[in-house]
Amino acid sequence: MTSRVCLVHYHEVGLKGKNRAHFESLLIDTIKAALAAFSVDRVVRISGHVLVTFSDADDARRAFDVIARVPGVARVSLAFRTRRVPQHYCRAAIAALTEFGSFETFKVHARRSHTDYPLSSLELNAQVGDALCQAFPDKVVRMHEPDAVVNVLVVQGEVFVYARSERGAGGLPVGSAGKVVTLLSSGIDSPVATWLLSRRGAVCVPVHFSGRPQTAASSEDLCQDIISAYAPAIQIGRLYVVAFGDCQRAISLACPSALRVIMYRRMMYALAERVARIEGARALVTGESLGQVASQTLENIQAVDDVVSIPVLRPLIGSDKQEIIDRAQAIGTFDISCETASDCCTLFMPRRPETHAKMCEVRRSWDLIDHEGMLEQLMDTIEYVDFTSGSYRPPRALRERHRSLAQRGADSSME
């Protein structure tokens, strides 16, 4: 009997030594969560791979692309699972090569994870290769850089045969690297930064600074669309929304014009750090790229970092705009980020922002505003939207603080 399955290959997870079993367990849990909408039968470790089986055979094809986007997956293969009977796995090899698509050259790559099978890997190569040569007499066997490779893996009394195999997201499973708070806008950069930290195993908790009530709430809707674009491979559990417009207006009236942007960002970082303390997050994440805009010079980055005591991670710091755009297109957030939306980034902007701020002037301007009072007010009115996530656990502290406030989008779910 032959069935369709997905074989998940991993790389970094397999290098974790004594912690390997823990990372494998996290990867299995992440795959299960990502495939909640499919007829998953089992997700189990099998000889250095993760095997995903389905009660509906067609779901293997449909789930293939979803699995490839899951952090921690180095490669995913759409395989046939057969008994250790030559006519069965040779027939599966022909089917695998048939569904591969257009090709002129091919080879067979056979491996055994156990030596109890009487045929060696070389003998398996010859046996399956002979069957393929008979089925495809017009095709050429090429050992180096062929168009198609038919893999034959003998594992624990079964044989897995596949030719369709694609590179996955790579990295580490979500939940393996702790929790971070990301400053998420509806623009191009910060969604990519959030995705990159998720791919490194972090549970990301985004905070969005809306221009409300000075602007409409359209940027908030786009942020929710971005979170939907990550899913189901990456599941964000909660989006915090801060109505920042009035705060920006107050800052613009109290501070020197050239330092407004730095004051806005210091306030954002200080507020995000408070959320991080409540969430138990150990770092902030931004989408800054060195020199891309006025606020992203080394001096200005230092002036903003001065207001927080936890690390600020900038995964895009050395990337140029085209690299970031390419990544945004690959993860499916670029088109969303290109939609027009009013947000806090365009509010009360100076004509000539400071590009090389002096720390003494920054701190003097910071003292001109009631930043502690502003932070308290923003924390008292912060809103959040919850989504379905297998890796996020909401903090009890914020729930108690907001017992008397209406939760925005309470118990909303993301399919």
Short mmCIF file of C-alpha atoms in Angstrom, two decimals:
data_model
loop_
_atom_site.label_atom_id
_atom_site.label_comp_id
_atom_site.label_asym_id
_atom_site.label_seq_id
_atom_site.Cartn_x
_atom_site.Cartn_y
_atom_site.Cartn_z
CA MET A 1 0.00 0.00 0.00
CA THR A 2 1.28 3.47 -0.95
CA SER A 3 0.30 6.74 0.77
CA ARG A 4 1.28 10.41 0.45
CA VAL A 5 3.18 12.07 3.28
CA CYS A 6 5.37 15.11 3.89
CA LEU A 7 8.93 14.60 5.09
CA VAL A 8 10.40 17.55 6.98
CA HIS A 9 14.15 17.99 6.99
CA TYR A 10 15.84 20.21 9.57
CA HIS A 11 19.36 21.52 9.96
CA GLU A 12 20.02 23.82 12.93
CA VAL A 13 17.61 21.87 15.13
CA GLY A 14 19.74 18.77 14.57
CA LEU A 15 22.89 20.54 15.81
CA LYS A 16 21.61 21.24 19.33
CA GLY A 17 23.36 18.35 21.06
CA LYS A 18 21.77 17.48 24.39
CA ASN A 19 18.97 20.00 23.71
CA ARG A 20 18.10 18.42 20.36
CA ALA A 21 15.04 16.53 21.66
CA HIS A 22 13.59 19.76 23.09
CA PHE A 23 14.01 21.62 19.79
CA GLU A 24 12.55 18.69 17.84
CA SER A 25 9.53 18.70 20.14
CA LEU A 26 9.05 22.44 19.59
CA LEU A 27 9.31 21.96 15.82
CA ILE A 28 6.69 19.19 15.92
CA ASP A 29 4.35 21.38 17.99
CA THR A 30 4.84 24.30 15.58
CA ILE A 31 4.05 22.13 12.57
CA LYS A 32 0.93 20.78 14.25
CA ALA A 33 -0.27 24.32 15.01
CA ALA A 34 0.40 25.45 11.43
CA LEU A 35 -1.55 22.50 10.02
CA ALA A 36 -4.60 22.83 12.28
CA ALA A 37 -6.85 23.28 9.24
CA PHE A 38 -5.65 20.02 7.62
CA SER A 39 -6.50 16.39 8.29
CA VAL A 40 -3.23 15.67 10.09
CA ASP A 41 -2.99 12.12 11.37
CA ARG A 42 0.47 12.13 12.97
CA VAL A 43 3.51 14.38 13.25
CA VAL A 44 6.42 12.29 14.54
CA ARG A 45 10.20 12.19 14.45
CA ILE A 46 11.64 9.45 12.25
CA SER A 47 15.37 8.99 11.66
CA GLY A 48 16.47 12.61 11.55
CA HIS A 49 13.27 13.80 9.88
CA VAL A 50 9.78 14.79 10.94
CA LEU A 51 7.10 12.70 9.26
CA VAL A 52 3.68 14.27 8.68
CA THR A 53 0.85 11.93 7.72
CA PHE A 54 -2.73 12.79 6.77
CA SER A 55 -6.06 11.00 6.88
CA ASP A 56 -6.98 12.78 3.61
CA ALA A 57 -4.34 11.94 1.02
CA ASP A 58 -4.89 15.17 -0.94
CA ASP A 59 -3.95 17.22 2.14
CA ALA A 60 -0.29 16.25 1.74
CA ARG A 61 -0.11 18.34 -1.44
CA ARG A 62 -2.09 21.22 0.05
CA ALA A 63 -0.05 21.31 3.25
CA PHE A 64 3.29 21.19 1.42
CA ASP A 65 3.63 24.97 0.95
CA VAL A 66 2.46 25.72 4.49
CA ILE A 67 5.09 23.43 6.01
CA ALA A 68 7.81 25.06 3.91
CA ARG A 69 7.05 28.41 5.61
CA VAL A 70 7.32 27.08 9.18
CA PRO A 71 10.44 28.34 11.03
CA GLY A 72 12.82 25.49 11.75
CA VAL A 73 11.99 23.62 8.53
CA ALA A 74 15.11 23.46 6.35
CA ARG A 75 13.43 21.51 3.56
CA VAL A 76 10.13 19.74 2.95
CA SER A 77 9.54 16.84 0.56
CA LEU A 78 6.28 15.47 -0.83
CA ALA A 79 6.86 11.73 -0.59
CA PHE A 80 5.30 8.38 -1.29
CA ARG A 81 5.40 5.93 1.63
CA THR A 82 5.53 2.27 0.63
CA ARG A 83 6.38 -1.14 2.02
CA ARG A 84 9.88 -2.54 1.49
CA VAL A 85 8.74 -4.31 -1.65
CA PRO A 86 10.73 -3.52 -4.84
CA GLN A 87 7.73 -3.30 -7.14
CA HIS A 88 6.03 -0.88 -4.70
CA TYR A 89 8.90 1.58 -4.27
CA CYS A 90 9.91 1.35 -7.94
CA ARG A 91 6.35 2.22 -8.92
CA ALA A 92 6.46 5.11 -6.43
CA ALA A 93 9.73 6.33 -7.96
CA ILE A 94 8.11 6.45 -11.41
CA ALA A 95 5.16 8.40 -9.98
CA ALA A 96 7.48 10.81 -8.15
CA LEU A 97 9.48 11.54 -11.29
CA THR A 98 6.28 11.91 -13.33
CA GLU A 99 4.90 14.60 -10.99
CA PHE A 100 8.26 16.41 -10.82
CA GLY A 101 7.55 18.28 -14.03
CA SER A 102 9.80 18.99 -16.98
CA PHE A 103 13.25 17.36 -16.92
CA GLU A 104 15.82 15.90 -19.28
CA THR A 105 18.30 14.35 -16.86
CA PHE A 106 17.88 12.54 -13.54
CA LYS A 107 19.57 10.35 -10.96
CA VAL A 108 18.58 8.18 -8.01
CA HIS A 109 19.86 8.84 -4.50
CA ALA A 110 19.14 5.94 -2.14
CA ARG A 111 19.91 5.78 1.59
CA ARG A 112 19.30 3.29 4.39
CA SER A 113 18.90 4.36 8.00
CA HIS A 114 19.05 0.71 9.10
CA THR A 115 21.22 -2.07 7.72
CA ASP A 116 18.63 -4.84 8.10
CA TYR A 117 17.51 -4.42 4.49
CA PRO A 118 19.40 -6.86 2.26
CA LEU A 119 20.13 -4.39 -0.55
CA SER A 120 22.90 -1.81 -0.14
CA SER A 121 22.43 1.81 -1.13
CA LEU A 122 24.30 1.23 -4.40
CA GLU A 123 22.12 -1.78 -5.20
CA LEU A 124 18.99 0.26 -4.47
CA ASN A 125 20.27 2.99 -6.80
CA ALA A 126 20.74 0.45 -9.58
CA GLN A 127 17.38 -1.26 -8.97
CA VAL A 128 15.30 1.93 -8.94
CA GLY A 129 17.39 3.51 -11.70
CA ASP A 130 16.73 0.55 -13.98
CA ALA A 131 12.97 0.89 -13.41
CA LEU A 132 13.13 4.62 -14.20
CA CYS A 133 15.19 4.07 -17.35
CA GLN A 134 12.54 1.67 -18.62
CA ALA A 135 9.73 4.08 -17.77
CA PHE A 136 11.53 7.13 -19.25
CA PRO A 137 13.64 5.77 -22.12
CA ASP A 138 14.12 9.22 -23.66
CA LYS A 139 15.66 10.69 -20.49
CA VAL A 140 19.34 10.63 -19.55
CA VAL A 141 20.95 9.56 -16.29
CA ARG A 142 23.40 12.19 -15.06
CA MET A 143 25.21 11.83 -11.75
CA HIS A 144 26.34 15.46 -11.44
CA GLU A 145 23.80 18.32 -11.41
CA PRO A 146 20.83 16.46 -12.92
CA ASP A 147 17.50 18.21 -13.49
CA ALA A 148 15.71 15.84 -11.10
CA VAL A 149 16.77 13.67 -8.17
CA VAL A 150 14.65 10.73 -7.05
CA ASN A 151 15.35 10.09 -3.38
CA VAL A 152 14.75 6.65 -1.87
CA LEU A 153 14.94 6.49 1.92
CA VAL A 154 14.64 3.14 3.71
CA VAL A 155 13.56 3.77 7.31
CA GLN A 156 12.18 1.46 10.00
CA GLY A 157 10.52 -1.10 7.76
CA GLU A 158 9.21 1.44 5.22
CA VAL A 159 10.47 3.22 2.13
CA PHE A 160 9.95 6.91 1.38
CA VAL A 161 10.34 8.01 -2.22
CA TYR A 162 10.26 11.63 -3.42
CA ALA A 163 11.46 13.93 -6.18
CA ARG A 164 9.58 17.10 -5.27
CA SER A 165 11.52 18.82 -2.51
CA GLU A 166 11.71 22.53 -1.69
CA ARG A 167 13.78 24.67 0.61
CA GLY A 168 11.99 25.78 3.78
CA ALA A 169 12.15 28.90 5.93
CA GLY A 170 15.09 27.54 7.92
CA GLY A 171 16.03 28.88 11.32
CA LEU A 172 14.61 27.60 14.59
CA PRO A 173 11.08 26.73 15.74
CA VAL A 174 9.07 29.55 17.30
CA GLY A 175 9.26 29.42 21.07
CA SER A 176 12.86 28.20 21.26
CA ALA A 177 14.45 31.65 21.74
CA GLY A 178 12.21 33.41 24.24
CA LYS A 179 9.95 36.40 23.72
CA VAL A 180 10.56 39.82 22.11
CA VAL A 181 8.45 42.94 21.59
CA THR A 182 8.54 44.26 18.02
CA LEU A 183 7.65 47.77 16.91
CA LEU A 184 5.34 46.94 14.02
CA SER A 185 4.15 49.55 11.53
CA SER A 186 2.17 48.98 8.35
CA GLY A 187 5.27 49.83 6.29
CA ILE A 188 7.66 47.50 4.51
CA ASP A 189 10.54 47.15 6.97
CA SER A 190 9.16 46.24 10.40
CA PRO A 191 7.03 43.29 9.16
CA VAL A 192 10.21 41.79 7.68
CA ALA A 193 12.11 42.38 10.94
CA THR A 194 9.31 40.68 12.89
CA TRP A 195 9.37 37.70 10.50
CA LEU A 196 13.15 37.37 10.81
CA LEU A 197 13.01 37.21 14.61
CA SER A 198 10.21 34.64 14.41
CA ARG A 199 12.41 32.59 12.11
CA ARG A 200 15.14 32.67 14.76
CA GLY A 201 12.75 31.06 17.25
CA ALA A 202 11.46 34.16 19.09
CA VAL A 203 7.83 34.59 20.10
CA CYS A 204 7.11 38.05 18.70
CA VAL A 205 4.67 40.41 20.41
CA PRO A 206 4.09 43.39 18.09
CA VAL A 207 3.22 46.88 19.30
CA HIS A 208 1.69 49.24 16.74
CA PHE A 209 1.68 53.02 17.25
CA SER A 210 -1.42 54.42 15.58
CA GLY A 211 -1.92 58.09 14.74
CA ARG A 212 -5.35 58.04 16.38
CA PRO A 213 -7.14 60.31 17.17
CA GLN A 214 -5.23 62.60 14.79
CA THR A 215 -5.57 60.07 11.94
CA ALA A 216 -7.89 57.23 10.96
CA ALA A 217 -7.31 53.66 12.17
CA SER A 218 -6.44 52.29 8.71
CA SER A 219 -2.84 51.41 9.66
CA GLU A 220 -4.16 49.21 12.48
CA ASP A 221 -6.22 47.19 10.01
CA LEU A 222 -3.17 46.74 7.78
CA CYS A 223 -1.13 45.46 10.73
CA GLN A 224 -3.78 42.83 11.34
CA ASP A 225 -3.59 41.92 7.64
CA ILE A 226 0.18 41.55 7.98
CA ILE A 227 -0.27 39.19 10.92
CA SER A 228 -2.74 37.20 8.82
CA ALA A 229 -0.13 36.99 6.05
CA TYR A 230 2.33 35.33 8.44
CA ALA A 231 -0.23 32.68 9.36
CA PRO A 232 -0.57 29.80 9.71
CA ALA A 233 3.17 29.09 9.53
CA ILE A 234 3.97 31.89 12.01
CA GLN A 235 1.26 32.67 14.53
CA ILE A 236 1.25 35.99 16.36
CA GLY A 237 -0.73 35.74 19.59
CA ARG A 238 -1.35 39.38 20.39
CA LEU A 239 -1.08 42.80 18.72
CA TYR A 240 -0.90 45.84 21.01
CA VAL A 241 -2.25 49.12 19.63
CA VAL A 242 -1.23 52.49 21.06
CA ALA A 243 -3.23 55.61 20.14
CA PHE A 244 -0.19 57.87 19.79
CA GLY A 245 -1.51 60.92 17.93
CA ASP A 246 -2.24 63.21 20.89
CA CYS A 247 1.08 62.32 22.47
CA GLN A 248 2.88 63.35 19.28
CA ARG A 249 1.01 66.61 19.22
CA ALA A 250 2.04 67.41 22.78
CA ILE A 251 5.67 66.56 22.02
CA SER A 252 5.65 68.73 18.88
CA LEU A 253 4.49 71.73 20.93
CA ALA A 254 7.03 71.26 23.73
CA CYS A 255 10.26 70.22 22.00
CA PRO A 256 12.61 71.77 19.42
CA SER A 257 11.37 70.99 15.93
CA ALA A 258 14.55 69.23 14.79
CA LEU A 259 14.38 66.74 17.67
CA ARG A 260 10.71 65.81 17.37
CA VAL A 261 11.32 62.50 15.61
CA ILE A 262 13.86 61.43 18.21
CA MET A 263 11.41 62.35 20.99
CA TYR A 264 8.64 60.37 19.28
CA ARG A 265 10.88 57.33 19.03
CA ARG A 266 12.14 57.61 22.58
CA MET A 267 8.53 57.61 23.75
CA MET A 268 7.78 54.57 21.57
CA TYR A 269 10.78 52.66 22.90
CA ALA A 270 9.97 53.55 26.52
CA LEU A 271 6.37 52.38 26.08
CA ALA A 272 7.48 49.19 24.28
CA GLU A 273 9.88 48.45 27.14
CA ARG A 274 7.00 48.66 29.61
CA VAL A 275 5.05 46.19 27.50
CA ALA A 276 8.14 43.97 27.38
CA ARG A 277 8.35 43.92 31.18
CA ILE A 278 4.70 42.90 31.44
CA GLU A 279 5.12 40.24 28.73
CA GLY A 280 8.39 38.89 30.09
CA ALA A 281 10.13 39.81 26.81
CA ARG A 282 13.90 40.28 26.85
CA ALA A 283 14.46 42.59 23.86
CA LEU A 284 12.86 45.10 21.52
CA VAL A 285 12.95 44.65 17.74
CA THR A 286 12.76 47.39 15.09
CA GLY A 287 12.95 47.50 11.30
CA GLU A 288 15.67 50.14 11.15
CA SER A 289 18.32 50.09 8.44
CA LEU A 290 21.43 52.21 8.94
CA GLY A 291 21.20 55.56 7.16
CA GLN A 292 17.88 54.80 5.45
CA VAL A 293 16.10 57.82 6.98
CA ALA A 294 17.10 60.73 9.23
CA SER A 295 16.30 58.92 12.48
CA GLN A 296 18.52 55.96 11.56
CA THR A 297 21.97 57.49 11.76
CA LEU A 298 24.33 56.11 14.38
CA GLU A 299 24.01 59.22 16.54
CA ASN A 300 20.23 59.16 16.45
CA ILE A 301 20.06 55.43 17.09
CA GLN A 302 22.23 55.96 20.17
CA ALA A 303 20.02 58.86 21.30
CA VAL A 304 16.91 56.67 21.11
CA ASP A 305 18.48 53.59 22.71
CA ASP A 306 19.49 55.76 25.65
CA VAL A 307 15.92 55.71 26.99
CA VAL A 308 15.67 51.90 27.47
CA SER A 309 17.63 49.37 29.48
CA ILE A 310 16.96 46.20 27.46
CA PRO A 311 18.62 45.26 24.15
CA VAL A 312 17.22 46.67 20.89
CA LEU A 313 17.62 44.21 18.01
CA ARG A 314 17.79 45.51 14.43
CA PRO A 315 17.90 42.52 12.06
CA LEU A 316 17.78 44.79 8.98
CA ILE A 317 20.51 47.20 10.05
CA GLY A 318 22.87 46.25 7.20
CA SER A 319 20.23 45.66 4.50
CA ASP A 320 19.45 47.99 1.63
CA LYS A 321 15.90 48.81 0.60
CA GLN A 322 15.76 46.42 -2.35
CA GLU A 323 16.87 43.50 -0.18
CA ILE A 324 14.12 44.32 2.30
CA ILE A 325 11.53 44.62 -0.49
CA ASP A 326 12.59 41.25 -1.92
CA ARG A 327 12.14 39.62 1.47
CA ALA A 328 8.77 41.31 2.01
CA GLN A 329 7.58 39.97 -1.35
CA ALA A 330 8.77 36.47 -0.46
CA ILE A 331 6.91 36.38 2.87
CA GLY A 332 3.73 37.93 1.47
CA THR A 333 3.64 41.29 3.29
CA PHE A 334 4.83 43.65 0.55
CA ASP A 335 1.50 44.27 -1.18
CA ILE A 336 -0.18 44.94 2.17
CA SER A 337 2.54 47.41 3.15
CA CYS A 338 2.11 49.26 -0.16
CA GLU A 339 -1.51 50.12 0.64
CA THR A 340 -2.08 53.73 1.62
CA ALA A 341 -2.76 54.29 5.31
CA SER A 342 -2.45 57.25 7.63
CA ASP A 343 -0.30 56.49 10.66
CA CYS A 344 1.85 58.21 13.26
CA CYS A 345 4.92 58.25 10.99
CA THR A 346 3.59 61.23 9.01
CA LEU A 347 2.24 63.26 11.93
CA PHE A 348 3.82 66.57 12.99
CA MET A 349 7.04 65.90 11.10
CA PRO A 350 9.71 68.65 11.09
CA ARG A 351 10.96 70.15 7.85
CA ARG A 352 14.57 69.56 8.81
CA PRO A 353 14.97 66.72 11.29
CA GLU A 354 18.25 66.39 13.16
CA THR A 355 20.49 63.71 11.70
CA HIS A 356 23.38 63.87 14.19
CA ALA A 357 21.78 64.50 17.56
CA LYS A 358 23.90 65.41 20.58
CA MET A 359 23.02 63.43 23.68
CA CYS A 360 23.02 66.45 25.99
CA GLU A 361 20.48 68.25 23.78
CA VAL A 362 18.34 65.12 23.48
CA ARG A 363 18.18 64.65 27.25
CA ARG A 364 17.43 68.35 27.77
CA SER A 365 14.53 68.15 25.31
CA TRP A 366 13.31 64.92 26.91
CA ASP A 367 13.00 66.75 30.22
CA LEU A 368 10.79 69.40 28.58
CA ILE A 369 7.92 66.93 28.30
CA ASP A 370 6.03 65.05 30.99
CA HIS A 371 7.21 61.72 29.63
CA GLU A 372 6.31 59.71 32.72
CA GLY A 373 2.78 61.11 32.72
CA MET A 374 2.44 60.40 29.01
CA LEU A 375 3.67 56.83 29.45
CA GLU A 376 1.22 56.19 32.27
CA GLN A 377 -1.66 57.53 30.18
CA LEU A 378 -0.64 55.46 27.14
CA MET A 379 -0.35 52.30 29.25
CA ASP A 380 -3.77 52.96 30.80
CA THR A 381 -5.38 53.24 27.36
CA ILE A 382 -3.37 50.66 25.42
CA GLU A 383 -5.52 48.25 23.41
CA TYR A 384 -4.83 44.79 22.12
CA VAL A 385 -6.17 42.24 19.65
CA ASP A 386 -5.73 38.54 20.38
CA PHE A 387 -5.23 35.86 17.73
CA THR A 388 -5.03 32.08 17.79
CA SER A 389 -1.47 30.99 18.57
CA GLY A 390 0.09 27.84 19.92
CA SER A 391 3.24 29.56 21.19
CA TYR A 392 1.97 32.76 22.86
CA ARG A 393 0.79 32.94 26.47
CA PRO A 394 -0.89 36.22 27.56
CA PRO A 395 0.50 37.90 30.68
CA ARG A 396 -1.63 37.93 33.79
CA ALA A 397 -0.31 41.34 34.88
CA LEU A 398 -1.87 43.26 31.99
CA ARG A 399 -5.15 41.41 32.30
CA GLU A 400 -5.39 42.49 35.93
CA ARG A 401 -4.45 46.07 35.13
CA HIS A 402 -7.09 46.30 32.43
CA ARG A 403 -9.83 44.53 34.33
CA SER A 404 -12.06 47.62 34.06
CA LEU A 405 -11.25 48.38 30.43
CA ALA A 406 -12.93 46.93 27.37
CA GLN A 407 -10.54 44.68 25.49
CA ARG A 408 -10.46 45.63 21.84
CA GLY A 409 -11.17 42.66 19.64
CA ALA A 410 -11.50 40.36 22.65
CA ASP A 411 -11.19 36.68 21.89
CA SER A 412 -11.00 37.31 18.16
CA SER A 413 -9.44 34.43 16.29
CA MET A 414 -7.42 34.13 13.11
CA GLU A 415 -8.22 31.29 10.81
#
